[in-house]
Coordinates of C-alpha atoms in Angstrom, one line a residue:
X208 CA 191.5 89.9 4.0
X209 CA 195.0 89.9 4.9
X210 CA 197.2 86.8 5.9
X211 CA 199.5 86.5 9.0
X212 CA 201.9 84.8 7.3
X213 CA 202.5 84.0 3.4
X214 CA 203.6 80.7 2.5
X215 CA 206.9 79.9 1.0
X216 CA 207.3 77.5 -1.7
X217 CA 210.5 75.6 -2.9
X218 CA 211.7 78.5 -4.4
X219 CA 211.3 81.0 -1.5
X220 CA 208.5 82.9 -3.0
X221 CA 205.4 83.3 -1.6
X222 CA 201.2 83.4 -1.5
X223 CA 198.8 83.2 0.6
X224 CA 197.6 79.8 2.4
X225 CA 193.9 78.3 2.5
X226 CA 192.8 78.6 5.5
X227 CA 189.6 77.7 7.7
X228 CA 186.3 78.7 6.9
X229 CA 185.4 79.7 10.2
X230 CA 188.3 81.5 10.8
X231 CA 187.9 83.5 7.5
X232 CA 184.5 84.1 8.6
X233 CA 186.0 85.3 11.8
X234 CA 187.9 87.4 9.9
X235 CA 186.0 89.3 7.5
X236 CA 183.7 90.2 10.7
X237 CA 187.1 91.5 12.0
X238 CA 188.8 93.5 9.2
X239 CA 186.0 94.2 7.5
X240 CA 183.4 95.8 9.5
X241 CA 185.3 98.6 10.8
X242 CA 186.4 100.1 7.4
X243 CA 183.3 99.0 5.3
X244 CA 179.9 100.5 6.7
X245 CA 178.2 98.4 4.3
X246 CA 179.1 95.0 5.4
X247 CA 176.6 96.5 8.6
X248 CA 174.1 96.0 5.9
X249 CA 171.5 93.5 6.6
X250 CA 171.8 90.6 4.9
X251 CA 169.1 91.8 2.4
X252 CA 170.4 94.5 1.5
X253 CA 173.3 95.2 -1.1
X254 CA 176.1 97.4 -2.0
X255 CA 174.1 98.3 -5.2
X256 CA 171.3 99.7 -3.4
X257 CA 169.0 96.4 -4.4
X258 CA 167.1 93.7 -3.0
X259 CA 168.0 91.1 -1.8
X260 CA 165.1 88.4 -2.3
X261 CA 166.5 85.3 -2.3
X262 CA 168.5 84.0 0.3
X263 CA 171.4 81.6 0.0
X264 CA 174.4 82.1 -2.4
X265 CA 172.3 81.0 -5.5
X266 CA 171.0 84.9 -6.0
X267 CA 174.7 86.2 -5.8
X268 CA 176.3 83.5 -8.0
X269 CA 177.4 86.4 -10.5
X270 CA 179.2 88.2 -7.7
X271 CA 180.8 85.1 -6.2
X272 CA 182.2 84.5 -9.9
X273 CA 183.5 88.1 -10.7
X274 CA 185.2 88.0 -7.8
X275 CA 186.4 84.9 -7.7
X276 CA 188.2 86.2 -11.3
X277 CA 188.9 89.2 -9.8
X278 CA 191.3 87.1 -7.1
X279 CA 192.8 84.6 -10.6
X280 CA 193.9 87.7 -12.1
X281 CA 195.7 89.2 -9.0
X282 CA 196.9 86.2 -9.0
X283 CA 198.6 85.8 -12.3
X284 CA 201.9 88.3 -12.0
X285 CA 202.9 86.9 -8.7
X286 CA 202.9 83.1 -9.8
X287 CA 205.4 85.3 -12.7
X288 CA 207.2 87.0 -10.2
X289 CA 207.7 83.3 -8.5
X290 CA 209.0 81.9 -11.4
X291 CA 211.6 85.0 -12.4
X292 CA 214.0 83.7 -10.2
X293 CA 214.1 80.1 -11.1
X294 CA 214.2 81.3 -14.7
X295 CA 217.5 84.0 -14.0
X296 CA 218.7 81.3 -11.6
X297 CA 219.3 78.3 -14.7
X298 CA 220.8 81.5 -16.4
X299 CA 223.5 81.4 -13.0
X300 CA 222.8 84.6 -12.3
X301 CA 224.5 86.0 -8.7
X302 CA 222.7 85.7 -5.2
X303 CA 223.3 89.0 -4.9
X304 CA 220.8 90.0 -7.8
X305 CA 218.6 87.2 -6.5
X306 CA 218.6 88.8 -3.6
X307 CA 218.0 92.4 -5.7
X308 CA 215.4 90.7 -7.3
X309 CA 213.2 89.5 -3.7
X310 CA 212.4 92.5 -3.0
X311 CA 209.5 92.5 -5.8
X312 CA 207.6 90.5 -2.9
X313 CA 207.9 93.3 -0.6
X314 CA 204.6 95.0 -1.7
X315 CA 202.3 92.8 0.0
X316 CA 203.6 93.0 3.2
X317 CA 203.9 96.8 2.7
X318 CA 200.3 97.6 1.6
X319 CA 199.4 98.7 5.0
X320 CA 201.0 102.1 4.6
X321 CA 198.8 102.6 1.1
X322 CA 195.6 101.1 1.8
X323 CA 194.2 103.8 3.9
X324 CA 194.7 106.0 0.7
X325 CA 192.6 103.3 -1.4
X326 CA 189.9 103.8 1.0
X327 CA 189.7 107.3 1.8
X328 CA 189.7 108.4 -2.4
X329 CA 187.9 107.9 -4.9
X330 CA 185.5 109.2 -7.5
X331 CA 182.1 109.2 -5.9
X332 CA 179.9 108.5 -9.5
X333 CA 182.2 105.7 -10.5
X334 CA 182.4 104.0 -7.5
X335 CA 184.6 103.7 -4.3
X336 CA 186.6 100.3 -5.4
X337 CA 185.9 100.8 -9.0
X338 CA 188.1 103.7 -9.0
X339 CA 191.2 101.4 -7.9
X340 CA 190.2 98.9 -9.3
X341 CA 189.7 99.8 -13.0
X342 CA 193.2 101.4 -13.8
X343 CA 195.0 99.6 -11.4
X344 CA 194.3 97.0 -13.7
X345 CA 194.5 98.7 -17.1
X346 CA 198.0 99.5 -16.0
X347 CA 199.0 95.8 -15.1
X348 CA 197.6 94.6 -18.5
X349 CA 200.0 97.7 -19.9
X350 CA 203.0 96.3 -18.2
X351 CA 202.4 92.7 -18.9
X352 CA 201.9 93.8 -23.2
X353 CA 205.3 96.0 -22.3
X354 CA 207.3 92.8 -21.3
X355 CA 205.7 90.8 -23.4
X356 CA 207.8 92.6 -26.3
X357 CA 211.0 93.7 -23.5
X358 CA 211.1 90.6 -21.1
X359 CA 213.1 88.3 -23.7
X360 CA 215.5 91.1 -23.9
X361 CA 216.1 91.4 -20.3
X362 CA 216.8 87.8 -19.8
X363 CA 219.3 87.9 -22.8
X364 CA 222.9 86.6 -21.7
X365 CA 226.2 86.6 -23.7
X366 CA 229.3 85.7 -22.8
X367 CA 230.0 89.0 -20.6
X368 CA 226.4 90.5 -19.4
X369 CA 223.9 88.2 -17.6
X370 CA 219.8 89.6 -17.4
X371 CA 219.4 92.8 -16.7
X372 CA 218.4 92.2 -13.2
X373 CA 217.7 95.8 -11.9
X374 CA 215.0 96.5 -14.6
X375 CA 213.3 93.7 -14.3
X376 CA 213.1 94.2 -10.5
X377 CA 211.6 97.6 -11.0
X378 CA 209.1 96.5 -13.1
X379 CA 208.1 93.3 -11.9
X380 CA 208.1 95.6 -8.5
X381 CA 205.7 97.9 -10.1
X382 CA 203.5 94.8 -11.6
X383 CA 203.5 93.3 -7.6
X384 CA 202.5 97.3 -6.8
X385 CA 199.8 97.0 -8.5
X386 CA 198.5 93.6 -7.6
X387 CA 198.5 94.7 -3.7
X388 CA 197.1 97.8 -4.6
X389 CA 194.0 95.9 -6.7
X390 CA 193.8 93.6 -3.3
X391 CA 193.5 96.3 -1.5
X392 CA 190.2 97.5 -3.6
X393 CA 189.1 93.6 -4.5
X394 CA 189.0 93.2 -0.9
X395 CA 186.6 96.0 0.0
X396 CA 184.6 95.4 -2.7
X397 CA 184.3 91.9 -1.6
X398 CA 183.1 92.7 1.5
X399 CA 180.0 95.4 -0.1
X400 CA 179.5 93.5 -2.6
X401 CA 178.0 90.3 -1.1
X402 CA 175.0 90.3 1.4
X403 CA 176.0 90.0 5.1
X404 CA 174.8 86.6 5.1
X405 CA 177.0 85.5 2.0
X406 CA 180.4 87.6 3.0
X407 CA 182.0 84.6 4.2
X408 CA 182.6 83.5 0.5
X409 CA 184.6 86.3 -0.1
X410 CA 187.4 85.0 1.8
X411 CA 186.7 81.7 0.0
X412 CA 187.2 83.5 -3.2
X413 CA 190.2 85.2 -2.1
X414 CA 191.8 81.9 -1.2
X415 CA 191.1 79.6 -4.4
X416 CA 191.2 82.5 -6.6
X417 CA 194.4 83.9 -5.7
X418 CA 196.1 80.1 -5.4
X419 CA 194.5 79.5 -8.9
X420 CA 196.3 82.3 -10.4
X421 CA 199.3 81.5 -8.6
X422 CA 199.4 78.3 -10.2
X423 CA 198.7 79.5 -13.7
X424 CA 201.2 81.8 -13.5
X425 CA 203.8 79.9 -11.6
X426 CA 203.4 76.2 -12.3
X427 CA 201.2 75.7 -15.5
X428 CA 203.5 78.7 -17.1
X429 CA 206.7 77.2 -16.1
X430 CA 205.6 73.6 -17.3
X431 CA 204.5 75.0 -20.3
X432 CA 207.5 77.1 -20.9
X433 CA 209.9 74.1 -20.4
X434 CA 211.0 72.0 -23.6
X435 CA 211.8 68.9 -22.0
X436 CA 208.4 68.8 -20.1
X437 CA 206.7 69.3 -23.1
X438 CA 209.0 66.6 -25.4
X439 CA 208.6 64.2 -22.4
X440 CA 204.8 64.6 -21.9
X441 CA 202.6 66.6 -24.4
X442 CA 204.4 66.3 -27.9
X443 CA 205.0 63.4 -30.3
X444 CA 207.9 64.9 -31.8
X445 CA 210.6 66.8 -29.9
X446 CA 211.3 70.6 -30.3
X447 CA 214.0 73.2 -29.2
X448 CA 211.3 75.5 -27.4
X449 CA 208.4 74.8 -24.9
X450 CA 204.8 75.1 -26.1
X451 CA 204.5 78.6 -24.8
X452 CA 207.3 81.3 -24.0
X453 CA 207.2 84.0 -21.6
X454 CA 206.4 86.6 -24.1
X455 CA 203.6 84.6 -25.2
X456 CA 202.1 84.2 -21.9
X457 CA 202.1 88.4 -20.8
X458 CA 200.9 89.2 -24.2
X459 CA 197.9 86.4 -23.7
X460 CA 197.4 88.0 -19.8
X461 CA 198.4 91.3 -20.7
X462 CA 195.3 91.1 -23.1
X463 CA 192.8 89.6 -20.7
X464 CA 193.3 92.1 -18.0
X465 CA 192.4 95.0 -20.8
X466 CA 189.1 93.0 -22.1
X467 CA 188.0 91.8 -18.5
X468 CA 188.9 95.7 -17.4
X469 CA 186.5 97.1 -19.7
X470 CA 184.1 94.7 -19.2
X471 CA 183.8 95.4 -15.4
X472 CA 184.3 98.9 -16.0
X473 CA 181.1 99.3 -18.6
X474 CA 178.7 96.4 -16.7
X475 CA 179.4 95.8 -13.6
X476 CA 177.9 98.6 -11.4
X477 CA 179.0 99.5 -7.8
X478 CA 175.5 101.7 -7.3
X479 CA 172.6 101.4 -8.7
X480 CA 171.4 105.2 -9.4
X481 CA 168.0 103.7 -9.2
X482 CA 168.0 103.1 -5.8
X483 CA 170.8 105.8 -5.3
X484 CA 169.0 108.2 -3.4
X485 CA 167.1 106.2 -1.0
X486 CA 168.8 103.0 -0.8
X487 CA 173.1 103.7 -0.7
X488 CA 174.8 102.2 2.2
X489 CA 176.8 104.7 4.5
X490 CA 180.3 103.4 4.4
X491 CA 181.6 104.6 8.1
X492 CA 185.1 105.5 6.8
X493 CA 188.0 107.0 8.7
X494 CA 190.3 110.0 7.4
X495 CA 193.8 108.9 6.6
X496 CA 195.3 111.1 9.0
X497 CA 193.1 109.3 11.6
X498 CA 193.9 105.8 10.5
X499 CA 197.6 106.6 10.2
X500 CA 197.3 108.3 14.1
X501 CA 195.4 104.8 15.3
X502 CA 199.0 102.4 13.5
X503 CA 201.0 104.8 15.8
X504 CA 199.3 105.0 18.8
X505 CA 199.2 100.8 18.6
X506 CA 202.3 100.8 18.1
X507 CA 203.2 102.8 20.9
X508 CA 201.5 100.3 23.4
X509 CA 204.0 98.3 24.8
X510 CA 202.5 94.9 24.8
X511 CA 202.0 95.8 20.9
X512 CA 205.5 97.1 20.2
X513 CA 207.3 93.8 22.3
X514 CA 205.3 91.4 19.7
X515 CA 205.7 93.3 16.9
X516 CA 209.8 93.2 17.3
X517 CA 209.6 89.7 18.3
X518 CA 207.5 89.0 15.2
X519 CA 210.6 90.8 12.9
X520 CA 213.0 88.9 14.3
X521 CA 211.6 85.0 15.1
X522 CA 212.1 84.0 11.2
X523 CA 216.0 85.0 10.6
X524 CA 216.6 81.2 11.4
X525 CA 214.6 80.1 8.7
X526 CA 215.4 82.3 5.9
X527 CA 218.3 80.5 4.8
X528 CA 215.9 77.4 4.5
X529 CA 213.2 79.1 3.2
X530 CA 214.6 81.6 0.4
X531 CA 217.7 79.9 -1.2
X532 CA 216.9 76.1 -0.8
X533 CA 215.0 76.0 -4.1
X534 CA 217.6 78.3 -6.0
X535 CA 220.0 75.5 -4.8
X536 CA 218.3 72.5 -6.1
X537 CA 218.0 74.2 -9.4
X538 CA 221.7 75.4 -9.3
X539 CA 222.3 71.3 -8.5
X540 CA 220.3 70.2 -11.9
X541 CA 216.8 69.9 -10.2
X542 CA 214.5 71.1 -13.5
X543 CA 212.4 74.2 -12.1
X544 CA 209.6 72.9 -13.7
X545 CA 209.6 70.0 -11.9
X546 CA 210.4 71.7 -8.2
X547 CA 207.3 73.9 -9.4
X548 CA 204.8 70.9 -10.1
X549 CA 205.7 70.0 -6.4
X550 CA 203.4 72.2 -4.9
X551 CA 200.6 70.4 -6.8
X552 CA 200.3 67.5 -4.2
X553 CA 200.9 70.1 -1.0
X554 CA 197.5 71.8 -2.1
X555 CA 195.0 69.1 0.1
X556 CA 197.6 69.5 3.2
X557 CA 197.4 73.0 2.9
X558 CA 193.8 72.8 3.1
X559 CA 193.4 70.3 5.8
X560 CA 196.7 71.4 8.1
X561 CA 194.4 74.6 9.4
X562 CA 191.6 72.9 10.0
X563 CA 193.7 70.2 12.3
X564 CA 196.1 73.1 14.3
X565 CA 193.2 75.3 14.8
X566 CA 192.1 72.9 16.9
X567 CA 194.9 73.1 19.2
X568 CA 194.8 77.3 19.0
X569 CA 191.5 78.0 19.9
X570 CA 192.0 78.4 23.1
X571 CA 193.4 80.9 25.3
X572 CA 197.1 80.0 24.5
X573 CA 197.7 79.5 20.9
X574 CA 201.4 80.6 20.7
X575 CA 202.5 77.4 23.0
X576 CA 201.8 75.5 19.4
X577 CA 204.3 78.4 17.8
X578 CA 206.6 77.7 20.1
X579 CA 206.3 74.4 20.2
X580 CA 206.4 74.1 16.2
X581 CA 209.7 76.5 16.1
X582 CA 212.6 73.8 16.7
X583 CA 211.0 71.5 14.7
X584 CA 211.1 74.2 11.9
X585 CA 214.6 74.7 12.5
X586 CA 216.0 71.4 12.3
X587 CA 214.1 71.1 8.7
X588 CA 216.4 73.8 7.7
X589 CA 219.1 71.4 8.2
X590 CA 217.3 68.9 6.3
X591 CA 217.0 71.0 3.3
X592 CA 220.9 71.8 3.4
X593 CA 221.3 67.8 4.0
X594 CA 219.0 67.1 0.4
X595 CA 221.1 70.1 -1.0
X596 CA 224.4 68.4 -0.1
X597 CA 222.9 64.9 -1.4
X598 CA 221.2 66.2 -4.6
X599 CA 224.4 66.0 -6.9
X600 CA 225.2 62.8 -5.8
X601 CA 221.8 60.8 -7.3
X602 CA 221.7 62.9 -10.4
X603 CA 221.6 60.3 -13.3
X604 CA 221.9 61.2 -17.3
X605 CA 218.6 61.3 -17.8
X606 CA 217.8 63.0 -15.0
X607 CA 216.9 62.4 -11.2
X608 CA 215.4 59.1 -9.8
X609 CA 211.6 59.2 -8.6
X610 CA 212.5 58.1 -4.9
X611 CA 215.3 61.7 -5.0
X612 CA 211.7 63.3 -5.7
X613 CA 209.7 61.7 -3.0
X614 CA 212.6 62.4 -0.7
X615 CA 212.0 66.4 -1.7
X616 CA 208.1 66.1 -1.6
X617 CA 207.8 64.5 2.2
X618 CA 211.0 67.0 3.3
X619 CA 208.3 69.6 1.9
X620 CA 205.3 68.5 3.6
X621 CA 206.9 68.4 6.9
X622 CA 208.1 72.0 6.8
X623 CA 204.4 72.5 5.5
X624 CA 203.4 71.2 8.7
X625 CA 206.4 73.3 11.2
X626 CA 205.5 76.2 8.9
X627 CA 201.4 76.3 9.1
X628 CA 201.5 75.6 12.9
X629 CA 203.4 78.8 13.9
X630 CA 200.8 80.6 11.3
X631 CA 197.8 79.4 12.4
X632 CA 199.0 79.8 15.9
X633 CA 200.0 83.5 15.0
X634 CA 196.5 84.2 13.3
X635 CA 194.8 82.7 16.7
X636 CA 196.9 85.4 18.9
X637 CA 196.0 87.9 16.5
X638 CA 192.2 87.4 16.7
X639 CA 192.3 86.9 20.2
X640 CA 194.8 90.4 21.4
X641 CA 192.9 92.8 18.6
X642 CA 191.1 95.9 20.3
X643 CA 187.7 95.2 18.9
X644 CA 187.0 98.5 18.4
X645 CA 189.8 99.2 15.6
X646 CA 189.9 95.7 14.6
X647 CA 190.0 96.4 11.2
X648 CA 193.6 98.4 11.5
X649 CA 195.2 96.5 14.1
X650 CA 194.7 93.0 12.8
X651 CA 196.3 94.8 9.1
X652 CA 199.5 96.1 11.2
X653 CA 200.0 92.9 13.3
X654 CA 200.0 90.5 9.8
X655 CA 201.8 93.2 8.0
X656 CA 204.8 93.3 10.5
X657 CA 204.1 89.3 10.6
X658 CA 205.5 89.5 6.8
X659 CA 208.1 92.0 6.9
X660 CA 209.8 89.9 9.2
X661 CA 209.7 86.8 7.0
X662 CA 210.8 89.3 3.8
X663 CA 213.5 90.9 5.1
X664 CA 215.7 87.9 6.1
X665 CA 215.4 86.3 3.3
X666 CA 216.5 89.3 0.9
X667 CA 219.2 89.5 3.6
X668 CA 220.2 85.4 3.1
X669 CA 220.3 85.9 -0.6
X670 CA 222.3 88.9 -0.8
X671 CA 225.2 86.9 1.9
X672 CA 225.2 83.3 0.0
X673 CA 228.1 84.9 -2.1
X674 CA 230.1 86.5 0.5
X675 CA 230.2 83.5 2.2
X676 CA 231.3 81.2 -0.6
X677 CA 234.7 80.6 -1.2
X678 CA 236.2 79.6 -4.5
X679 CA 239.5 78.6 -5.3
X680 CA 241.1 78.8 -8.9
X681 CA 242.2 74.8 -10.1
X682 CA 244.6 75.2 -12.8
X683 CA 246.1 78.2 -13.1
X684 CA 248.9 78.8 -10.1
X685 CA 248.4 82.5 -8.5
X686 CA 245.0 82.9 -9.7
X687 CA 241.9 83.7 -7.3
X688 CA 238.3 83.6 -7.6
X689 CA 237.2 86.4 -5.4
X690 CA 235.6 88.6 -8.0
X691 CA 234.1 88.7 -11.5
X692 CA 237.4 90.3 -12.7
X693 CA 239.5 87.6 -11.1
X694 CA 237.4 84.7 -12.2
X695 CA 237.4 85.8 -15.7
X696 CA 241.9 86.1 -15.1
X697 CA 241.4 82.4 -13.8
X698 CA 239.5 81.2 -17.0
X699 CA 241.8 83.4 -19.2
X700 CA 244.8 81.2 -17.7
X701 CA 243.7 77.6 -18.4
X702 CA 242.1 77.6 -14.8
X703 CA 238.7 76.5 -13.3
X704 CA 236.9 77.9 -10.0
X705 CA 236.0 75.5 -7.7
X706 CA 233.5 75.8 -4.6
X707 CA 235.7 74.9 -2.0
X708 CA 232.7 76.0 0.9
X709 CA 229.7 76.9 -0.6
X710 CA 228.2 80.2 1.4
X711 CA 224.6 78.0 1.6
X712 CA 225.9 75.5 4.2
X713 CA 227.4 78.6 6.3
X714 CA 224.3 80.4 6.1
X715 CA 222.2 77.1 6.6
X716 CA 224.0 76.6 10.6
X717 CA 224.4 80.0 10.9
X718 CA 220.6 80.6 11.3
X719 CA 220.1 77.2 12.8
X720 CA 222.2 78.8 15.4
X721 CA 220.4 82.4 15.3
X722 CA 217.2 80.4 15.5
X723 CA 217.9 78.5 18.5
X724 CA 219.1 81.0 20.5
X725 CA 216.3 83.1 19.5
X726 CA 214.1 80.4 20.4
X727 CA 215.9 79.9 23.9
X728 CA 215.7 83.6 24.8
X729 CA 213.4 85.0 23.5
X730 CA 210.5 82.4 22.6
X731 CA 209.7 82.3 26.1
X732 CA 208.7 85.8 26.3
X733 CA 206.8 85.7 23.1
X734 CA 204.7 82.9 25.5
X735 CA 204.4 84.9 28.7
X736 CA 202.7 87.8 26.5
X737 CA 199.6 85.7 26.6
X738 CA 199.4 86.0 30.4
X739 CA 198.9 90.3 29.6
X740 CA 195.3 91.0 30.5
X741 CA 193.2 92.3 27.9
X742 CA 193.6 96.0 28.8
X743 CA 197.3 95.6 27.7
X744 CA 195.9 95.1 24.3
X745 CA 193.0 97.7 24.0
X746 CA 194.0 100.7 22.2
X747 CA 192.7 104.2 24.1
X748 CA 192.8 106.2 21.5
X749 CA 190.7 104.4 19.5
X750 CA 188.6 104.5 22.6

């Protein structure tokens, strides 16, 4: 159940977008048959070996429920990994270790290269996805007790050492690790675990689930976690803290992953040794060797290998926009908090944009909407560095004005809108160019080069906002503000540094510019790969 394109919030981070029901229906039939025998399963049959009497979703409540917890808790450390930033950003940490810090998101667009391992092994007694699934997330409840006592530490800064950045990259990396590695095994399981004619919900699970724990972790936790949102809104008498802190909220999580572990562990079964010997599904799996042979030899094609560099190169001109914009508005005053609670009204126009644009994609050219929707993108990028610019300007005492907000939240839903007609326009091409026969392995390598090329511009656009700022040093004659070292020489002398060109706006046209001529040159050719026949497409190895 993978994505073709994540969706970026205010603060550049991402999760996956709510899409269609009968394109997630579509796509369970695609990426899920090949790699899970048991979705081949008549619709009265289950994973378990059982019966399947009743018909309808009312007999598979229980499974529609575990898994929809299942997708809440995967959801939980990335709405934490989301907020990190905002948090080390009101700490003014550097773009450079924001930039250090993005590449916790990288393990869901890299899963592709460890999945076929999740499939292939695996303890036959315990159960195929139980075997992931089980200490995959005993070891994200250890990591979230771990920072729940180290995290407050790491954040620490004194008058000469900021947050440790580097740690808390590598273990909020291994805590997004895990996550993709436990969707990797939720998401085969989904597709077992539910009769044939009830899969469809699993994609429905994956989608509210995973947004639900997004939002827990991301929005809820940084509402909670904020003292003025709390003095303003839940308390009768003002206090120095928020309700909850960030320890408090890993050690709460860290200890529901361990109980809800266990509990799946000791009740849920995968097959029932009842019905074991007659009864249990033959999953059709593939060697990893042999999947790993089938991503090259698609690769290779070269209809496949054209799209797949135009695909990790046709976001540079948005990843200025996209990945430091939010950073920005915090840097300006905007409380994160309240930048966070803006995704709260996007939720029904992320539900209803896919149904609308699919519409216009389902037929035999759906990348004319892409390219249609990519200027449109662009020139929101120079919005965003226009409300950037502005946001200083309307900042009042006690606070910002609600009209600065509604500015931000329709500036928001119109990239919404650029931003869900390339995807769903890129998930239509996808369907529509995937060898049938490996569907499973080629849709998973198109969407996973579809991310890499959103991921790695924007750690690229963080780590250059600095080198393209200039400072100069007000106050002290002679002074500079190139460095750390000099910066502190200029504060030592009576002197200030002062933006004079703030890297942001450099970056901002910069890509415009990229963007444009990307669009120009290169768009067109993404277009003209629809005119390939089908053959162009169809993998002969797999043949």
């Amino acid at each position: 159940m993978e994505r073709s394109e994540s969706i970026t919030h205010k603060n550049g981070r991402q999760r996956k977008p709510v899409v269609s029901n009968s394109d997630k229906s579509e796509r369970e039939s695609k990426l899920g048959v090949e790699d899970d025998g048991e979705a081949l399963l008549p619709s009265s049959e289950r994973a378990d070996g059982r019966t399947n009497a009743s018909h309808g979703i009312k007999g598979e409540l229980g499974n529609v429920a575990l898994l929809l917890f299942l997708y809440v808790l995967q959801g939980i450390p990335l709405g934490l990994a989301g907020s990190i930033p905002l948090i080390m950003q009101s700490k003014n940490v550097s773009y450079k270790d924001q930039a250090y810090f993005s590449f916790v998101f990288w393990p869901f667009s890299l899963k592709l290269f460890w999945a076929p391992l999740v499939d292939s092994l695996y303890l036959r007694k315990f159960g195929r996805r139980k075997s992931w699934l089980v200490p995959t997330q005993y070891l994200l409840g250890l990591f979230m007790l771990y920072l729940s006592v180290s995290v407050d530490a790491m954040l620490q800064t004194d008058g000469h050492k900021g947050p440790d950045v580097i740690t808390l990259t590598a273990v909020f990396f291994m805590l997004a690790f895990l996550a993709a590695t436990q969707d990797i095994a939720v998401d085969g399981w989904a597709l077992t675990m539910l009769s044939r004619e009830n899969v469809g919900y699993a994609s429905t699970c994956n989608s509210v689930g995973q947004t639900a724990g997004y939002f827990l972790g991301n929005v809820l936790f940084l509402a909670l976690e904020s003292a003025d949102f709390c003095n303003k809104y839940l308390r009768f008498e003002p206090q120095e803290r928020g309700i909850v802190t960030l320890s408090d909220f890993l050690f709460f999580w860290g200890i529901v992953f361990i109980v809800s572990t266990t509990l799946v562990a000791l009740l849920k079964k995968e097959n029932n040794e009842q019905h074991h010997a007659k009864k249990k599904p033959k999953e059709e799996t593939q060697s990893v060797m042999e999947t790993y042979k089938h991503l090259l030899s698609i690769i290779k094609m070269p209809t496949v290998f054209t799209f797949c560099v135009l695909l990790l190169t046709a976001k540079i001109g948005f990843s200025a926009a996209d990945a430091v914009t939010g950073l920005k508005l915090v840097e300006a005053g905007v409380p994160k908090e309240q930048l966070a609670l803006l995704a709260v009204p996007m939720v029904p126009l992320q539900i209803l944009l896919p149904l609308f644009i699919s519409k216009y994609t389902a037929g035999p050219r759906p990348l004319d909407i892409f390219y249609k929707a990519f200027p449109f993108r662009l020139l929101i990028g120079l919005e965003y560095a226009l409300l950037v610019w502005w946001t200083p300007s309307v900042r009042q005492e006690e606070g910002f004005p609600v009209y600065y907000y509604a500015v931000v939240l329709l500036s928001y839903a119109l990239h919404q809108v650029a931003l869900y007609s390339m995807y769903v326009a890129c998930m239509a091409f996808h369907a529509k160019v995937s060898d049938p026969v490996i569907g499973g392995t080629y849709m998973t390598l198109l969407n996973t080069v579809t991310n890499l090329g959103g991921n790695w511009p924007s750690t690229l656009a963080l780590w250059l906002v600095d080198p393209f700022t200039f400072k100069e040093c007000q106050g002290a004659p002679g002074q500079t503000c190139g460095s750390v070292e000099e910066v502190g020489l200029c504060v030592r002398d009576g002197g200030t540094c002062v933006t004079a060109l703030d890297g942001y706006y450099v970056e901002s046209v910069v890509c415009v510019v990229i963007g444009l001529c990307w669009w120009m040159f290169f768009g067109k050719k993404m277009k003209r790969l629809q005119e390939e026949s089908p053959s162009a497409w169809h993998c002969r190895v797999a043949k």
